[in-house]
Amino acid sequence: MTNRTPDPATVALASYLESQAALAGSARTAPAQAMPWALARYVAGAAPEPGLVDTMRTDLGLYRLYRELLANRSQAISPRQAAAASDAPSAERSGQGFRLEFRSSRATPGQVYATVVLEGVEAGERALQVHVLGQEALLRLDFPAPVDGRSQRLFPADSPELALLRRTDSELVLVTL
C-alpha cells in the first residue's frame, strides 16, 4: 500500500472549486463552469478556451490559482521592476534564471528577435513558454526548445506582445513544456 500526497496544484484547484461552491450557495441554477480545469490545461501548454484570459483578469480567485499553477511549473522568473525615468523600450530584461534579449533584425527592418538566454536553468529538449503578467494584460508566448541554452522568436517591431515583453512593470514567468 502506498501513501500518495496530492500534487500542490491539485490541492489549489480543489480549494478553488470548494470556495466557489461555498460562495455560490444553493441558489446556482446554471451548471458549474470548468474554468479551473481549462486554466490547468492552459498552463500545461494547451490552447486557451474562449474567454479564459479575460476571465482570469476579472476573477481574483482564478488569477490566484493561475499564479499558483505557474509557481509550481516555473523554471525562472523576472519580477516587476521599477520603471526608469524614460519610456524607451529596454534592450534586455534580466530575471532569476534567465535573461531576455531584444535585437533588431538585420534582414528585415521592422522585426525584432526576442531571445531567451537560460542562466542556471536546465536547458532540456522541451519547448519554453513565457507567461507575461502585466497590469492590463496577461499573455502566454511559446518559444522553441532551446539550443545551447538559447531560444528565440521573431516579432514585428510594433506588436503589442513585444511591447508587453519589454515593459519592466510586467512580470515574466518561464515555464518548460
PDB file of C-alpha atoms in Angstrom:
ATOM      1  CA  MET A   1       0.000   0.000   0.000  1.00  0.00           C
ATOM      2  CA  THR A   2       1.457   3.363  -0.981  1.00  0.00           C
ATOM      3  CA  ASN A   3       0.690   6.673   0.631  1.00  0.00           C
ATOM      4  CA  ARG A   4       0.389   9.344  -2.048  1.00  0.00           C
ATOM      5  CA  THR A   5       0.446  13.022  -1.209  1.00  0.00           C
ATOM      6  CA  PRO A   6      -1.606  15.087  -3.678  1.00  0.00           C
ATOM      7  CA  ASP A   7       0.163  17.474  -6.021  1.00  0.00           C
ATOM      8  CA  PRO A   8       0.086  21.106  -4.708  1.00  0.00           C
ATOM      9  CA  ALA A   9      -1.609  22.214  -7.931  1.00  0.00           C
ATOM     10  CA  THR A  10      -4.386  19.660  -7.366  1.00  0.00           C
ATOM     11  CA  VAL A  11      -4.860  20.893  -3.804  1.00  0.00           C
ATOM     12  CA  ALA A  12      -5.017  24.510  -5.013  1.00  0.00           C
ATOM     13  CA  LEU A  13      -7.550  23.562  -7.689  1.00  0.00           C
ATOM     14  CA  ALA A  14      -9.736  21.653  -5.223  1.00  0.00           C
ATOM     15  CA  SER A  15      -9.606  24.590  -2.787  1.00  0.00           C
ATOM     16  CA  TYR A  16     -10.676  26.983  -5.514  1.00  0.00           C
ATOM     17  CA  LEU A  17     -13.598  24.775  -6.541  1.00  0.00           C
ATOM     18  CA  GLU A  18     -14.728  24.396  -2.934  1.00  0.00           C
ATOM     19  CA  SER A  19     -14.574  28.160  -2.310  1.00  0.00           C
ATOM     20  CA  GLN A  20     -16.556  28.863  -5.488  1.00  0.00           C
ATOM     21  CA  ALA A  21     -19.201  26.316  -4.486  1.00  0.00           C
ATOM     22  CA  ALA A  22     -19.434  27.826  -0.989  1.00  0.00           C
ATOM     23  CA  LEU A  23     -19.787  31.361  -2.355  1.00  0.00           C
ATOM     24  CA  ALA A  24     -22.422  30.335  -4.870  1.00  0.00           C
ATOM     25  CA  GLY A  25     -24.559  28.515  -2.296  1.00  0.00           C
ATOM     26  CA  SER A  26     -27.587  26.518  -3.356  1.00  0.00           C
ATOM     27  CA  ALA A  27     -29.048  29.342  -5.477  1.00  0.00           C
ATOM     28  CA  ARG A  28     -26.978  28.356  -8.505  1.00  0.00           C
ATOM     29  CA  THR A  29     -29.093  27.142 -11.398  1.00  0.00           C
ATOM     30  CA  ALA A  30     -26.525  27.154 -14.192  1.00  0.00           C
ATOM     31  CA  PRO A  31     -24.042  24.293 -14.417  1.00  0.00           C
ATOM     32  CA  ALA A  32     -20.614  24.947 -12.887  1.00  0.00           C
ATOM     33  CA  GLN A  33     -18.003  26.161 -15.322  1.00  0.00           C
ATOM     34  CA  ALA A  34     -14.822  24.143 -15.718  1.00  0.00           C
ATOM     35  CA  MET A  35     -12.594  27.218 -15.784  1.00  0.00           C
ATOM     36  CA  PRO A  36     -10.056  25.855 -13.257  1.00  0.00           C
ATOM     37  CA  TRP A  37      -9.519  22.784 -15.415  1.00  0.00           C
ATOM     38  CA  ALA A  38      -9.238  24.972 -18.501  1.00  0.00           C
ATOM     39  CA  LEU A  39      -6.685  27.056 -16.639  1.00  0.00           C
ATOM     40  CA  ALA A  40      -4.650  23.993 -15.660  1.00  0.00           C
ATOM     41  CA  ARG A  41      -4.630  22.860 -19.302  1.00  0.00           C
ATOM     42  CA  TYR A  42      -3.631  26.391 -20.414  1.00  0.00           C
ATOM     43  CA  VAL A  43      -0.643  26.453 -18.034  1.00  0.00           C
ATOM     44  CA  ALA A  44       0.322  22.973 -19.271  1.00  0.00           C
ATOM     45  CA  GLY A  45       0.516  24.308 -22.848  1.00  0.00           C
ATOM     46  CA  ALA A  46      -2.956  23.765 -24.337  1.00  0.00           C
ATOM     47  CA  ALA A  47      -4.704  26.446 -26.359  1.00  0.00           C
ATOM     48  CA  PRO A  48      -6.808  28.765 -24.195  1.00  0.00           C
ATOM     49  CA  GLU A  49     -10.544  28.233 -24.184  1.00  0.00           C
ATOM     50  CA  PRO A  50     -12.565  31.236 -25.390  1.00  0.00           C
ATOM     51  CA  GLY A  51     -12.743  33.937 -22.728  1.00  0.00           C
ATOM     52  CA  LEU A  52     -10.277  32.248 -20.348  1.00  0.00           C
ATOM     53  CA  VAL A  53      -7.694  35.044 -20.298  1.00  0.00           C
ATOM     54  CA  ASP A  54     -10.370  37.724 -19.876  1.00  0.00           C
ATOM     55  CA  THR A  55     -11.918  35.730 -17.026  1.00  0.00           C
ATOM     56  CA  MET A  56      -8.523  35.429 -15.301  1.00  0.00           C
ATOM     57  CA  ARG A  57      -8.254  39.205 -15.357  1.00  0.00           C
ATOM     58  CA  THR A  58     -11.634  39.662 -13.640  1.00  0.00           C
ATOM     59  CA  ASP A  59     -11.857  36.642 -11.288  1.00  0.00           C
ATOM     60  CA  LEU A  60      -9.363  37.129  -8.446  1.00  0.00           C
ATOM     61  CA  GLY A  61      -9.678  33.513  -7.289  1.00  0.00           C
ATOM     62  CA  LEU A  62      -8.930  32.193 -10.764  1.00  0.00           C
ATOM     63  CA  TYR A  63      -5.997  34.622 -11.094  1.00  0.00           C
ATOM     64  CA  ARG A  64      -4.573  33.388  -7.785  1.00  0.00           C
ATOM     65  CA  LEU A  65      -4.919  29.807  -8.973  1.00  0.00           C
ATOM     66  CA  TYR A  66      -3.116  30.779 -12.202  1.00  0.00           C
ATOM     67  CA  ARG A  67      -0.251  32.227 -10.143  1.00  0.00           C
ATOM     68  CA  GLU A  68      -0.112  29.069  -8.007  1.00  0.00           C
ATOM     69  CA  LEU A  69      -0.036  26.791 -11.053  1.00  0.00           C
ATOM     70  CA  LEU A  70       2.699  28.931 -12.612  1.00  0.00           C
ATOM     71  CA  ALA A  71       4.716  28.843  -9.383  1.00  0.00           C
ATOM     72  CA  ASN A  72       4.559  25.025  -9.408  1.00  0.00           C
ATOM     73  CA  ARG A  73       5.737  24.788 -13.025  1.00  0.00           C
ATOM     74  CA  SER A  74       8.083  27.763 -13.346  1.00  0.00           C
ATOM     75  CA  GLN A  75      11.743  27.339 -14.133  1.00  0.00           C
ATOM     76  CA  ALA A  76      12.679  31.006 -13.741  1.00  0.00           C
ATOM     77  CA  ILE A  77      11.073  34.362 -13.046  1.00  0.00           C
ATOM     78  CA  SER A  78      11.617  38.022 -13.789  1.00  0.00           C
ATOM     79  CA  PRO A  79       9.702  40.111 -11.258  1.00  0.00           C
ATOM     80  CA  ARG A  80       8.206  43.504 -11.940  1.00  0.00           C
ATOM     81  CA  GLN A  81      10.861  46.191 -11.845  1.00  0.00           C
ATOM     82  CA  ALA A  82      10.666  49.871 -11.116  1.00  0.00           C
ATOM     83  CA  ALA A  83      10.232  51.819 -14.321  1.00  0.00           C
ATOM     84  CA  ALA A  84      13.127  54.021 -15.360  1.00  0.00           C
ATOM     85  CA  ALA A  85      12.747  57.728 -15.942  1.00  0.00           C
ATOM     86  CA  SER A  86      12.362  57.188 -19.673  1.00  0.00           C
ATOM     87  CA  ASP A  87       9.699  55.347 -21.636  1.00  0.00           C
ATOM     88  CA  ALA A  88      12.229  53.962 -24.149  1.00  0.00           C
ATOM     89  CA  PRO A  89      11.915  50.180 -24.635  1.00  0.00           C
ATOM     90  CA  SER A  90      14.522  48.060 -22.894  1.00  0.00           C
ATOM     91  CA  ALA A  91      17.159  46.176 -24.861  1.00  0.00           C
ATOM     92  CA  GLU A  92      17.279  43.431 -22.236  1.00  0.00           C
ATOM     93  CA  ARG A  93      15.328  42.072 -19.275  1.00  0.00           C
ATOM     94  CA  SER A  94      17.043  40.063 -16.573  1.00  0.00           C
ATOM     95  CA  GLY A  95      15.387  37.643 -14.227  1.00  0.00           C
ATOM     96  CA  GLN A  96      16.243  34.885 -11.814  1.00  0.00           C
ATOM     97  CA  GLY A  97      17.393  32.038 -14.053  1.00  0.00           C
ATOM     98  CA  PHE A  98      17.097  33.679 -17.466  1.00  0.00           C
ATOM     99  CA  ARG A  99      17.664  36.812 -19.479  1.00  0.00           C
ATOM    100  CA  LEU A 100      15.545  38.161 -22.325  1.00  0.00           C
ATOM    101  CA  GLU A 101      17.423  39.993 -25.093  1.00  0.00           C
ATOM    102  CA  PHE A 102      15.895  42.085 -27.887  1.00  0.00           C
ATOM    103  CA  ARG A 103      17.727  42.618 -31.173  1.00  0.00           C
ATOM    104  CA  SER A 104      16.503  44.222 -34.380  1.00  0.00           C
ATOM    105  CA  SER A 105      16.593  42.014 -37.456  1.00  0.00           C
ATOM    106  CA  ARG A 106      19.292  42.906 -39.977  1.00  0.00           C
ATOM    107  CA  ALA A 107      17.473  41.158 -42.813  1.00  0.00           C
ATOM    108  CA  THR A 108      14.036  42.653 -42.280  1.00  0.00           C
ATOM    109  CA  PRO A 109      13.672  46.129 -40.798  1.00  0.00           C
ATOM    110  CA  GLY A 110      10.664  46.377 -38.561  1.00  0.00           C
ATOM    111  CA  GLN A 111      11.210  42.977 -36.934  1.00  0.00           C
ATOM    112  CA  VAL A 112      12.804  42.180 -33.584  1.00  0.00           C
ATOM    113  CA  TYR A 113      14.245  38.926 -32.259  1.00  0.00           C
ATOM    114  CA  ALA A 114      13.395  38.163 -28.640  1.00  0.00           C
ATOM    115  CA  THR A 115      15.914  35.659 -27.271  1.00  0.00           C
ATOM    116  CA  VAL A 116      15.558  33.739 -24.016  1.00  0.00           C
ATOM    117  CA  VAL A 117      19.004  33.050 -22.559  1.00  0.00           C
ATOM    118  CA  LEU A 118      18.903  30.429 -19.801  1.00  0.00           C
ATOM    119  CA  GLU A 119      21.215  31.105 -16.852  1.00  0.00           C
ATOM    120  CA  GLY A 120      21.493  28.304 -14.323  1.00  0.00           C
ATOM    121  CA  VAL A 121      18.322  26.586 -15.545  1.00  0.00           C
ATOM    122  CA  GLU A 122      18.400  23.120 -17.115  1.00  0.00           C
ATOM    123  CA  ALA A 123      18.062  23.611 -20.884  1.00  0.00           C
ATOM    124  CA  GLY A 124      16.366  20.305 -21.767  1.00  0.00           C
ATOM    125  CA  GLU A 125      14.862  19.475 -25.156  1.00  0.00           C
ATOM    126  CA  ARG A 126      11.404  20.838 -24.444  1.00  0.00           C
ATOM    127  CA  ALA A 127       9.772  23.992 -25.708  1.00  0.00           C
ATOM    128  CA  LEU A 128       9.551  27.063 -23.487  1.00  0.00           C
ATOM    129  CA  GLN A 129       6.697  29.364 -22.594  1.00  0.00           C
ATOM    130  CA  VAL A 130       6.982  32.858 -21.224  1.00  0.00           C
ATOM    131  CA  HIS A 131       3.921  33.994 -19.285  1.00  0.00           C
ATOM    132  CA  VAL A 132       3.742  37.792 -19.145  1.00  0.00           C
ATOM    133  CA  LEU A 133       1.710  39.207 -16.262  1.00  0.00           C
ATOM    134  CA  GLY A 134       1.058  42.894 -16.811  1.00  0.00           C
ATOM    135  CA  GLN A 135      -1.378  45.197 -15.101  1.00  0.00           C
ATOM    136  CA  GLU A 136      -3.681  45.411 -18.118  1.00  0.00           C
ATOM    137  CA  ALA A 137      -2.883  42.160 -19.915  1.00  0.00           C
ATOM    138  CA  LEU A 138      -1.982  38.503 -19.450  1.00  0.00           C
ATOM    139  CA  LEU A 139      -0.060  36.832 -22.233  1.00  0.00           C
ATOM    140  CA  ARG A 140       1.498  33.441 -22.958  1.00  0.00           C
ATOM    141  CA  LEU A 141       4.204  33.245 -25.612  1.00  0.00           C
ATOM    142  CA  ASP A 142       5.600  29.986 -26.986  1.00  0.00           C
ATOM    143  CA  PHE A 143       9.309  29.698 -27.757  1.00  0.00           C
ATOM    144  CA  PRO A 144      11.014  26.708 -29.420  1.00  0.00           C
ATOM    145  CA  ALA A 145      13.215  24.296 -27.472  1.00  0.00           C
ATOM    146  CA  PRO A 146      16.494  25.960 -26.519  1.00  0.00           C
ATOM    147  CA  VAL A 147      19.747  25.215 -28.333  1.00  0.00           C
ATOM    148  CA  ASP A 148      22.885  25.816 -26.265  1.00  0.00           C
ATOM    149  CA  GLY A 149      20.731  27.494 -23.622  1.00  0.00           C
ATOM    150  CA  ARG A 150      19.116  29.963 -26.047  1.00  0.00           C
ATOM    151  CA  SER A 151      15.708  30.140 -27.701  1.00  0.00           C
ATOM    152  CA  GLN A 152      14.436  32.921 -29.902  1.00  0.00           C
ATOM    153  CA  ARG A 153      11.340  34.137 -31.611  1.00  0.00           C
ATOM    154  CA  LEU A 154      10.725  36.874 -34.177  1.00  0.00           C
ATOM    155  CA  PHE A 155       8.159  39.644 -33.571  1.00  0.00           C
ATOM    156  CA  PRO A 156       7.033  42.637 -35.623  1.00  0.00           C
ATOM    157  CA  ALA A 157       8.600  45.715 -34.001  1.00  0.00           C
ATOM    158  CA  ASP A 158       5.185  47.276 -33.408  1.00  0.00           C
ATOM    159  CA  SER A 159       3.487  44.161 -31.977  1.00  0.00           C
ATOM    160  CA  PRO A 160       1.683  44.506 -28.639  1.00  0.00           C
ATOM    161  CA  GLU A 161       3.255  41.224 -27.493  1.00  0.00           C
ATOM    162  CA  LEU A 162       6.767  42.609 -27.921  1.00  0.00           C
ATOM    163  CA  ALA A 163       5.788  45.845 -26.184  1.00  0.00           C
ATOM    164  CA  LEU A 164       4.468  43.899 -23.193  1.00  0.00           C
ATOM    165  CA  LEU A 165       7.602  41.720 -23.058  1.00  0.00           C
ATOM    166  CA  ARG A 166       9.777  44.835 -22.955  1.00  0.00           C
ATOM    167  CA  ARG A 167       7.818  46.598 -20.231  1.00  0.00           C
ATOM    168  CA  THR A 168       9.678  46.473 -16.953  1.00  0.00           C
ATOM    169  CA  ASP A 169       6.460  46.717 -14.958  1.00  0.00           C
ATOM    170  CA  SER A 170       5.281  43.318 -16.249  1.00  0.00           C
ATOM    171  CA  GLU A 171       6.309  40.076 -14.586  1.00  0.00           C
ATOM    172  CA  LEU A 172       7.775  37.257 -16.672  1.00  0.00           C
ATOM    173  CA  VAL A 173       7.490  33.583 -15.697  1.00  0.00           C
ATOM    174  CA  LEU A 174       9.422  30.975 -17.697  1.00  0.00           C
ATOM    175  CA  VAL A 175       7.856  27.510 -17.951  1.00  0.00           C
ATOM    176  CA  THR A 176       9.111  24.427 -19.795  1.00  0.00           C
ATOM    177  CA  LEU A 177       6.543  22.220 -21.505  1.00  0.00           C
TER     178      LEU A 177
END
